[in-house]
Coordinates of C-alpha atoms in Angstrom, one line a residue:
M1 CA 10.3 10.4 19.5
S2 CA 13.7 12.1 19.3
R3 CA 13.3 15.9 19.7
E4 CA 11.3 16.9 16.6
L5 CA 11.6 13.5 14.9
T6 CA 9.3 10.5 14.9
V7 CA 11.3 7.4 14.1
T8 CA 9.8 4.1 13.0
G9 CA 11.4 0.9 11.9
G10 CA 15.1 0.1 12.3
A11 CA 16.9 -2.0 15.0
H12 CA 14.5 -0.8 17.7
G13 CA 11.3 -0.6 15.6
L14 CA 7.9 -2.2 16.1
A15 CA 8.6 -5.1 13.6
V16 CA 11.7 -6.0 15.5
S17 CA 9.8 -5.8 18.8
L18 CA 7.2 -8.1 17.5
E19 CA 9.8 -10.5 16.3
E20 CA 11.5 -10.4 19.7
L21 CA 8.1 -11.2 21.4
E22 CA 7.6 -14.2 19.0
E23 CA 11.1 -15.4 19.9
G24 CA 10.4 -14.9 23.5
A25 CA 7.2 -17.0 23.2
R26 CA 9.2 -19.7 21.5
V27 CA 11.8 -19.7 24.3
L28 CA 9.0 -19.8 26.9
E29 CA 7.4 -22.7 25.2
V30 CA 10.6 -24.7 25.2
A31 CA 11.2 -23.8 28.9
G32 CA 7.6 -24.8 29.7
R33 CA 8.0 -28.2 28.1
D34 CA 11.4 -28.7 29.8
V35 CA 9.7 -28.0 33.2
A36 CA 6.9 -30.4 32.3
E37 CA 9.4 -33.2 31.5
T38 CA 11.2 -32.4 34.8
A39 CA 7.8 -32.8 36.7
V40 CA 7.3 -36.2 35.1
L41 CA 10.8 -37.3 36.1
V42 CA 10.3 -36.0 39.7
G43 CA 6.9 -37.7 40.0
A44 CA 8.4 -41.0 38.8
T45 CA 10.7 -41.1 41.7
A46 CA 7.7 -41.4 44.0
V47 CA 7.2 -45.0 42.7
E48 CA 10.8 -46.0 42.7
P49 CA 11.2 -49.5 44.2
A50 CA 14.2 -48.4 46.2
L51 CA 12.1 -45.7 47.9
A52 CA 9.3 -48.1 48.6
L53 CA 11.8 -50.5 50.2
A54 CA 13.1 -47.7 52.4
G55 CA 9.6 -47.2 53.6
V56 CA 9.6 -50.5 55.3
I57 CA 12.7 -49.5 57.3
A58 CA 11.6 -45.9 58.0
P59 CA 7.9 -45.5 57.3
V60 CA 7.6 -42.0 58.8
E61 CA 10.5 -40.7 56.7
Y62 CA 9.1 -42.5 53.7
V63 CA 5.7 -40.7 54.0
T64 CA 7.4 -37.3 54.4
A65 CA 9.7 -38.0 51.4
E66 CA 6.7 -39.1 49.2
A67 CA 4.8 -36.0 50.1
A68 CA 7.7 -33.8 49.3
V69 CA 8.3 -35.5 45.9
L70 CA 4.6 -35.2 45.0
D71 CA 4.5 -31.5 46.1
C72 CA 7.6 -30.8 43.9
A73 CA 6.1 -32.6 40.9
R74 CA 2.8 -30.8 41.3
D75 CA 4.5 -27.4 41.6
A76 CA 6.5 -28.1 38.5
V77 CA 3.4 -29.0 36.6
G78 CA 1.8 -25.7 37.7
V79 CA 4.9 -23.7 36.6
S80 CA 4.9 -25.5 33.3
A81 CA 1.3 -24.7 32.7
R82 CA 1.7 -21.0 33.5
V83 CA 4.8 -20.7 31.3
L84 CA 3.1 -22.5 28.4
A85 CA 0.0 -20.3 28.8
T86 CA 2.2 -17.2 28.8
A87 CA 3.9 -18.3 25.6
E88 CA 0.6 -19.0 23.9
A89 CA -0.9 -15.7 25.1
T90 CA 2.2 -13.8 23.8
R91 CA 2.0 -15.5 20.5
A92 CA -1.8 -14.9 20.2
A93 CA -1.3 -11.2 21.1
V94 CA 1.3 -10.7 18.4
G95 CA -1.0 -12.5 15.9
L96 CA -4.0 -10.4 16.9
Y97 CA -2.0 -7.2 16.5
R98 CA -0.8 -8.2 13.1
E99 CA -4.3 -9.2 12.0
G100 CA -5.7 -5.9 13.3
E101 CA -3.1 -4.0 11.5
Q102 CA -3.8 -5.8 8.2
A103 CA -7.6 -5.3 8.7
A104 CA -7.1 -1.6 9.3
E105 CA -4.9 -1.3 6.1
A106 CA -7.6 -3.3 4.1
L107 CA -10.3 -1.0 5.4
F108 CA -8.3 2.1 4.5
D109 CA -7.7 0.7 1.0
V110 CA -11.4 -0.2 0.5
A111 CA -12.5 3.2 1.7
A112 CA -10.0 5.1 -0.5
T113 CA -10.9 3.0 -3.6
S114 CA -14.7 3.5 -3.0
V115 CA -14.3 7.2 -2.7
G116 CA -12.1 7.2 -5.9
V117 CA -14.8 5.3 -7.8
T118 CA -17.5 7.7 -6.7
I119 CA -15.5 10.8 -7.6
G120 CA -14.4 9.4 -10.9
A121 CA -17.9 8.3 -11.9
S122 CA -19.3 11.7 -11.1
V123 CA -16.9 13.7 -13.3
P124 CA -18.8 15.2 -16.3
T125 CA -17.5 14.2 -19.7
A126 CA -16.7 17.7 -20.7
A127 CA -14.7 18.4 -17.6
L128 CA -12.9 15.1 -18.1
A129 CA -11.9 16.1 -21.6
V130 CA -10.6 19.4 -20.4
G131 CA -8.6 17.8 -17.6
L132 CA -7.1 15.2 -20.0
L133 CA -6.2 17.7 -22.7
T134 CA -4.9 20.7 -20.6
P135 CA -1.5 19.2 -19.7
L136 CA -0.9 18.5 -23.4
L137 CA -2.1 21.9 -24.6
L138 CA -0.6 24.0 -21.9
P139 CA 2.8 24.5 -23.6
R140 CA 0.9 25.7 -26.7
L141 CA -1.4 28.2 -24.9
P142 CA 0.4 31.3 -26.4
V143 CA -1.4 30.6 -29.7
L144 CA -4.6 31.6 -27.8
G145 CA -3.3 35.1 -27.2
A146 CA -1.7 36.7 -24.2
P147 CA -4.9 37.7 -22.4
A148 CA -6.5 34.3 -22.7
T149 CA -3.3 32.5 -21.7
A150 CA -2.8 34.7 -18.7
A151 CA -6.4 34.1 -17.6
L152 CA -6.2 30.4 -17.8
V153 CA -2.8 30.1 -16.2
G154 CA -3.9 32.5 -13.4
L155 CA -7.0 30.5 -12.8
G156 CA -5.0 27.3 -12.5
L157 CA -2.4 28.8 -10.2
G158 CA -5.1 30.3 -8.0
L159 CA -6.9 27.0 -7.6
G160 CA -3.5 25.2 -7.0
Q161 CA -2.5 27.7 -4.3
E162 CA -5.8 27.1 -2.5
V163 CA -5.3 23.3 -2.5
D164 CA -1.7 23.7 -1.6
E165 CA -2.6 25.7 1.5
L166 CA -5.4 23.3 2.5
L167 CA -3.0 20.3 2.4
V168 CA -0.8 21.9 5.1
H169 CA -3.7 21.5 7.5
A170 CA -4.9 18.1 6.1
P171 CA -1.8 16.2 5.0
G172 CA -3.6 12.9 5.2
L173 CA -5.6 13.8 2.1
V174 CA -2.7 13.1 -0.2
P175 CA -2.0 9.5 0.8
F176 CA -5.8 8.8 1.0
V177 CA -6.3 10.0 -2.6
A178 CA -3.2 8.3 -3.8
E179 CA -4.4 5.0 -2.3
G180 CA -7.7 5.4 -4.1
F181 CA -6.2 6.2 -7.5
D182 CA -7.2 2.8 -8.8
G183 CA -10.8 3.6 -7.8
L184 CA -10.6 6.9 -9.6
V185 CA -9.5 5.3 -12.8
I186 CA -12.3 2.7 -12.5
G187 CA -14.8 5.5 -11.8
L188 CA -13.8 7.5 -14.8
G189 CA -14.4 4.5 -17.0
R190 CA -17.8 3.9 -15.5
G191 CA -18.8 7.6 -15.7
T192 CA -17.8 7.8 -19.3
P193 CA -18.4 4.3 -20.8
A194 CA -16.6 5.2 -24.0
L195 CA -13.5 6.0 -22.0
G196 CA -13.8 2.8 -20.0
T197 CA -13.9 0.8 -23.3
W198 CA -10.9 2.6 -24.6
L199 CA -8.9 2.1 -21.4
R200 CA -9.7 -1.6 -21.4
W201 CA -8.6 -1.9 -25.1
R202 CA -5.4 0.0 -24.6
S203 CA -4.5 -1.9 -21.5
G204 CA -5.2 -5.2 -23.1
R205 CA -2.8 -4.5 -25.9
L206 CA 0.0 -4.2 -23.4
G207 CA -1.1 -6.9 -21.0
V208 CA -2.0 -4.5 -18.3
P209 CA -4.9 -5.6 -15.9
Y210 CA -8.1 -3.7 -16.2
P211 CA -9.9 -2.7 -14.1
P212 CA -6.9 -2.0 -11.9
R213 CA -6.7 -3.3 -8.3
T214 CA -3.8 -1.2 -7.0
Q215 CA -2.3 2.2 -7.4
Q216 CA 0.5 0.7 -9.4
E217 CA -1.8 -1.1 -11.8
A218 CA -3.9 2.1 -12.2
L219 CA -0.7 4.0 -13.2
Q220 CA 0.1 1.2 -15.7
V221 CA -3.4 1.7 -17.2
V222 CA -2.7 5.5 -17.6
I223 CA 0.7 4.7 -19.3
A224 CA -1.0 2.3 -21.6
A225 CA -3.7 4.8 -22.5
T226 CA -1.2 7.6 -23.2
E227 CA 1.3 5.4 -25.2
G228 CA 2.7 7.4 -28.1
I229 CA 1.1 10.6 -26.8
A230 CA 2.6 11.3 -23.4
L231 CA 4.4 9.5 -20.6
D232 CA 6.2 7.4 -23.2
E233 CA 10.0 7.2 -23.6
S234 CA 10.0 3.8 -25.4
D235 CA 11.7 5.1 -28.5
Q236 CA 14.3 7.1 -26.6
D237 CA 17.8 6.5 -25.1
V238 CA 20.0 8.6 -22.8
R239 CA 23.3 10.4 -23.5
V240 CA 25.5 10.4 -20.4
V241 CA 28.5 12.8 -20.4
P242 CA 31.0 12.8 -17.6
H243 CA 32.5 16.0 -16.0
V244 CA 35.3 15.4 -13.5
V245 CA 35.1 17.6 -10.4
T246 CA 38.0 18.5 -8.1
G247 CA 38.3 20.0 -4.6
V248 CA 35.4 18.0 -3.1
R249 CA 35.7 16.2 0.2
A250 CA 34.1 12.9 1.2
P251 CA 30.7 13.0 3.0
R252 CA 30.8 12.9 6.8
S253 CA 27.1 13.0 7.8
V254 CA 23.6 12.3 6.7
A255 CA 23.2 16.1 6.1
D256 CA 26.1 15.9 3.6
L257 CA 24.0 13.3 1.7
V258 CA 20.8 15.5 1.6
D259 CA 21.9 19.1 1.5
D260 CA 22.0 20.7 -2.0
S261 CA 25.2 22.3 -1.1
G262 CA 26.7 19.1 0.3
P263 CA 29.7 17.3 -1.2
T264 CA 27.7 14.6 -2.8
S265 CA 25.2 16.9 -4.6
G266 CA 25.6 17.3 -8.3
G267 CA 22.7 19.7 -8.7
S268 CA 20.9 18.8 -11.9
R269 CA 23.4 16.1 -12.7
V270 CA 24.1 12.6 -11.3
R271 CA 27.1 12.8 -9.0
V272 CA 29.3 9.8 -8.3
V273 CA 31.7 10.0 -5.4
G274 CA 34.3 7.2 -4.9
V275 CA 36.5 7.0 -1.8
P276 CA 39.5 4.7 -1.8
R277 CA 39.8 2.9 1.5
A278 CA 43.0 1.9 3.4
E279 CA 42.4 -1.8 2.9
G280 CA 42.2 -1.4 -0.9
S281 CA 38.5 -1.3 -1.3
W282 CA 36.3 1.6 -2.4
T283 CA 33.0 3.1 -1.2
W284 CA 30.7 4.8 -3.7
V285 CA 28.0 7.4 -3.1
V286 CA 25.7 8.1 -6.0
D287 CA 23.4 11.2 -5.7
V288 CA 20.4 11.2 -8.1
P289 CA 18.8 14.5 -9.0
G290 CA 15.1 15.2 -8.6
T291 CA 12.3 16.4 -10.9
Q292 CA 13.2 19.2 -13.2
S293 CA 10.3 19.2 -15.7
F294 CA 6.6 18.6 -15.3
D295 CA 5.8 18.4 -19.0
P296 CA 4.0 15.0 -19.5
R297 CA 5.7 14.6 -22.9
A298 CA 9.1 13.0 -22.8
G299 CA 11.6 15.8 -23.7
E300 CA 15.4 16.1 -23.6
N301 CA 15.4 16.4 -19.8
P302 CA 14.7 12.9 -18.4
W303 CA 14.2 14.1 -14.8
D304 CA 10.5 14.8 -15.7
L305 CA 6.9 13.7 -15.1
T306 CA 7.3 10.8 -17.5
S307 CA 10.1 9.2 -15.4
N308 CA 8.1 9.9 -12.2
V309 CA 5.0 8.1 -13.4
L310 CA 7.0 5.2 -14.9
L311 CA 8.9 4.7 -11.7
A312 CA 5.7 4.8 -9.6
A313 CA 4.2 2.2 -11.9
G314 CA 7.2 -0.1 -11.4
E315 CA 8.7 0.3 -14.9
Q316 CA 12.3 0.6 -15.9
T317 CA 13.3 4.2 -16.8
L318 CA 16.0 5.9 -18.8
T319 CA 17.0 7.7 -15.6
M320 CA 17.8 4.3 -14.1
R321 CA 19.8 3.4 -17.2
A322 CA 21.7 6.7 -16.9
V323 CA 22.7 6.0 -13.2
T324 CA 23.8 2.5 -14.2
R325 CA 26.0 3.9 -16.9
A326 CA 27.4 6.6 -14.7
L327 CA 28.4 4.3 -11.9
T328 CA 29.8 1.8 -14.4
D329 CA 32.0 4.5 -16.0
A330 CA 33.2 5.8 -12.6
Q331 CA 34.3 2.4 -11.4
R332 CA 35.9 1.6 -14.7
R333 CA 38.0 4.8 -14.5
T334 CA 39.3 3.9 -11.0
G335 CA 39.6 0.2 -11.7
S336 CA 37.6 -0.4 -8.5
G337 CA 34.7 -2.5 -9.9
G338 CA 34.2 -5.8 -8.1
R339 CA 31.9 -5.7 -5.1
S340 CA 32.7 -2.2 -3.8
R341 CA 30.0 -1.0 -1.4
V342 CA 27.5 1.5 -2.9
L343 CA 25.1 4.0 -1.2
L344 CA 22.4 5.4 -3.4
G345 CA 20.6 8.7 -2.4
G346 CA 18.4 11.4 -3.7
R347 CA 15.5 13.7 -2.9
S348 CA 12.0 13.5 -4.5
Q349 CA 12.4 11.7 -7.8
G350 CA 16.0 11.2 -7.1
G351 CA 15.1 9.1 -4.0
L352 CA 12.5 7.2 -5.9
T353 CA 15.1 6.4 -8.6
A354 CA 17.6 5.3 -6.0
A355 CA 15.2 3.0 -4.2
A356 CA 14.0 1.6 -7.6
L357 CA 17.6 0.7 -8.5
A358 CA 18.1 -0.9 -5.0
A359 CA 15.0 -3.0 -5.7
D360 CA 16.2 -4.0 -9.1
P361 CA 17.8 -7.5 -9.0
H362 CA 19.8 -6.8 -12.2
F363 CA 21.3 -3.7 -10.8
R364 CA 22.2 -5.4 -7.5
R365 CA 23.9 -8.2 -9.4
R366 CA 26.2 -5.6 -11.0
F367 CA 26.7 -3.5 -7.9
R368 CA 26.9 -4.2 -4.2
V369 CA 24.2 -1.8 -3.0
T370 CA 24.2 -1.7 0.8
H371 CA 22.5 1.6 1.7
V372 CA 19.9 3.9 0.4
V373 CA 19.0 7.4 1.7
T374 CA 15.8 9.1 0.4
A375 CA 14.3 12.5 1.3
G376 CA 10.7 13.4 0.4
A377 CA 10.4 10.4 -1.9
P378 CA 7.3 8.1 -2.2
V379 CA 9.1 4.8 -1.9
A380 CA 6.8 2.6 0.2
G381 CA 5.7 0.5 -2.8
L382 CA 9.2 -0.5 -3.8
D383 CA 10.5 -4.0 -2.8
V384 CA 13.9 -3.1 -1.5
P385 CA 15.5 -6.3 -0.2
D386 CA 16.2 -6.8 3.5
D387 CA 20.0 -6.7 3.0
V388 CA 19.8 -3.1 1.9
S389 CA 19.7 -0.6 4.7
V390 CA 17.3 2.3 4.0
L391 CA 16.9 5.6 5.7
S392 CA 13.9 7.6 4.5
L393 CA 13.3 11.3 5.6
E394 CA 9.7 12.5 5.2
H395 CA 7.9 15.6 6.3
T396 CA 4.3 15.1 7.4
E397 CA 3.0 18.0 5.3
D398 CA 5.0 17.1 2.2
P399 CA 2.5 15.9 -0.5
V400 CA 5.2 14.3 -2.6
A401 CA 6.3 11.9 0.2
G402 CA 2.6 10.8 0.5
L403 CA 2.0 10.0 -3.1
D404 CA 2.6 6.3 -2.5
G405 CA -0.5 6.1 -0.3
A406 CA 1.2 3.8 2.2
D407 CA 3.6 3.7 5.1
N408 CA 7.2 2.6 4.6
S409 CA 8.1 -0.9 5.6
D410 CA 8.6 -1.3 9.4
R411 CA 11.6 -3.6 9.5
E412 CA 15.0 -3.8 11.0
D413 CA 16.8 -2.5 7.8
W414 CA 14.4 0.3 7.0
V415 CA 14.3 3.4 9.2
T416 CA 11.7 6.1 8.5
V417 CA 12.1 9.6 10.0
E418 CA 9.0 11.8 10.0
R419 CA 9.0 15.4 11.0
R420 CA 6.2 18.0 11.3
V421 CA 7.2 21.3 9.7
A422 CA 3.9 23.2 9.6
D423 CA 5.2 25.6 12.2
L424 CA 8.2 26.4 10.1
L425 CA 6.2 27.4 7.0
G426 CA 5.2 31.0 6.4
P427 CA 1.6 32.3 6.4
D428 CA 1.4 32.1 2.6
D429 CA 3.3 28.8 2.2
G430 CA 1.6 25.7 1.0
A431 CA 2.2 22.0 1.5
T432 CA 4.7 21.9 -1.5
D433 CA 7.0 24.2 0.6
A434 CA 7.4 21.3 3.0
H435 CA 9.2 19.6 0.1
A436 CA 12.0 22.2 0.1
T437 CA 15.5 20.9 0.1
E438 CA 16.5 23.4 2.8
L439 CA 14.0 21.9 5.2
Y440 CA 15.1 18.3 4.5
A441 CA 18.7 19.4 5.1
Q442 CA 17.6 20.6 8.5
T443 CA 15.9 17.3 9.2
A444 CA 19.0 15.5 8.1
R445 CA 21.1 17.5 10.7
L446 CA 18.6 16.5 13.4
V447 CA 19.1 12.9 12.3
D448 CA 22.9 13.3 12.7
E449 CA 22.3 14.7 16.2
S450 CA 19.7 12.3 17.4
D451 CA 20.3 9.7 20.1
D452 CA 17.4 7.5 18.9
P453 CA 18.7 3.9 19.1
S454 CA 17.4 3.0 15.6
L455 CA 19.1 6.1 14.1
A456 CA 22.2 5.5 16.0
A457 CA 22.3 1.9 14.7
W458 CA 21.7 3.0 11.1
R459 CA 24.5 5.6 11.3
A460 CA 26.8 3.0 12.7
G461 CA 26.0 0.6 9.8
A462 CA 26.7 3.4 7.3
D463 CA 30.0 4.4 9.0
A464 CA 32.1 3.3 6.0
F465 CA 30.4 6.0 3.9
L466 CA 30.4 8.7 6.5
D467 CA 33.6 8.3 8.6
G468 CA 35.6 10.8 6.5
E469 CA 38.5 8.4 6.3
G470 CA 40.2 7.1 3.1
G471 CA 42.1 8.7 0.3
D472 CA 41.1 11.7 -1.8
P473 CA 37.7 11.1 -3.3
V474 CA 37.1 10.7 -7.1
V475 CA 34.1 12.9 -8.0
I476 CA 32.4 12.9 -11.4
D477 CA 29.2 14.7 -12.4
Y478 CA 27.2 13.1 -15.3
A479 CA 25.0 15.3 -17.5
V480 CA 22.1 13.2 -18.7
E481 CA 20.0 14.0 -21.8
R482 CA 17.2 12.0 -23.4
V483 CA 17.8 11.5 -27.1
P484 CA 16.2 9.4 -29.9
A485 CA 17.3 5.8 -29.8
G486 CA 20.0 5.0 -32.3
S487 CA 20.8 8.6 -32.9
A488 CA 24.3 10.0 -33.4
A489 CA 24.0 11.8 -30.0
V490 CA 24.3 8.5 -28.2
A491 CA 27.8 8.0 -29.6
G492 CA 29.2 10.7 -27.3
S493 CA 27.8 9.0 -24.2
V494 CA 29.6 6.7 -21.8
P495 CA 28.7 3.1 -22.7

């Protein structure tokens, strides 16, 4: 705990502590065996012929020496046994802790999935049809007339506000429901057999497992089911247009990376900041914007629900392609290329996209990604490699951060900062207000001020991006637009 922050992972996290205990057990085992070997050597001197011959000359001294040698050997055997026992007990304790942690995670997963199945199977067919069609029909509600539209929207907003306020006091519901999403999809198919048959058929066409066994597989089932209708950008491309920005300083803190008014923020655009270093290299900071549209149909703005679902399902997205093109263009303009260090960052969908790029081996082959900073992003399910240092900021009450249904990896190169912000919310605020950029900027400032050893180590490792040194930064904002694949609009894009 560091003031208002709870810090897990990092150089002083639990995983590192467990690894240190295991290393300590190994060292103890080696020492115990060495002492045992010494005991054998000491004991062997008791039967040395020279010592026995000395006994003929000085029998009293011989007996005393024999007793001393045997006592020493016996004591060494005892020390060896205790050291080896301590090593084995330490190793066993670490193993039991890990097994217990895995068992608890498995129990949580089974419970969440079971609840999801029960809820899904109990949904009436009519209610299910309304739930599936509403997101697609909502943009066309005006055709129903102003009174009907206002009534439906008002009902939805009222229910949403009730849930939003409830989640402030029960933040654990979101990760529990998210973890059980596979069960919900299974349950819906069981409760409405025709839907289950259709889901199996649509999934089979794309090679997606059905029934799903994980949240990611469940999302893949949803994507397969809605192909050509919603959550589908397969026939699209992105147009990426650069806009050079001047008068921007280099980042000097974690807050600079998170705050919407910070030097690395491009607002609704991808911002790439390159800083030339004295030794001739460059450092690059890429800020990825968050969600800007919740329409489930892929429109012109790619920072939308479609990209969110595709990212959570482990799919490649056009937003990832856009960031790749933007960084490629910026490095080409400066001639820096090569293996310049890159930090990827973003809040919400921006953080999810940043982590997905860091987990993508093809992207890492092109760019030397060394650091990732996320705020309010559900990134636990992404396989970011150990040589990428991650800093994740999450508010306990933020439902978006809990959508992955799991805790972030507790390892030396991944530091997670959790902060409770319920006391900072107003009486009419809901859990979604805990997702506000202003609150995450405050949390980032606390990270900058914290003396927690894991945070101090992370900041030291990211010093090349935050030390404020180097030449004048090159800053380019990239406007990104989703366009039909092969259209003339792509021609005006950076390659």
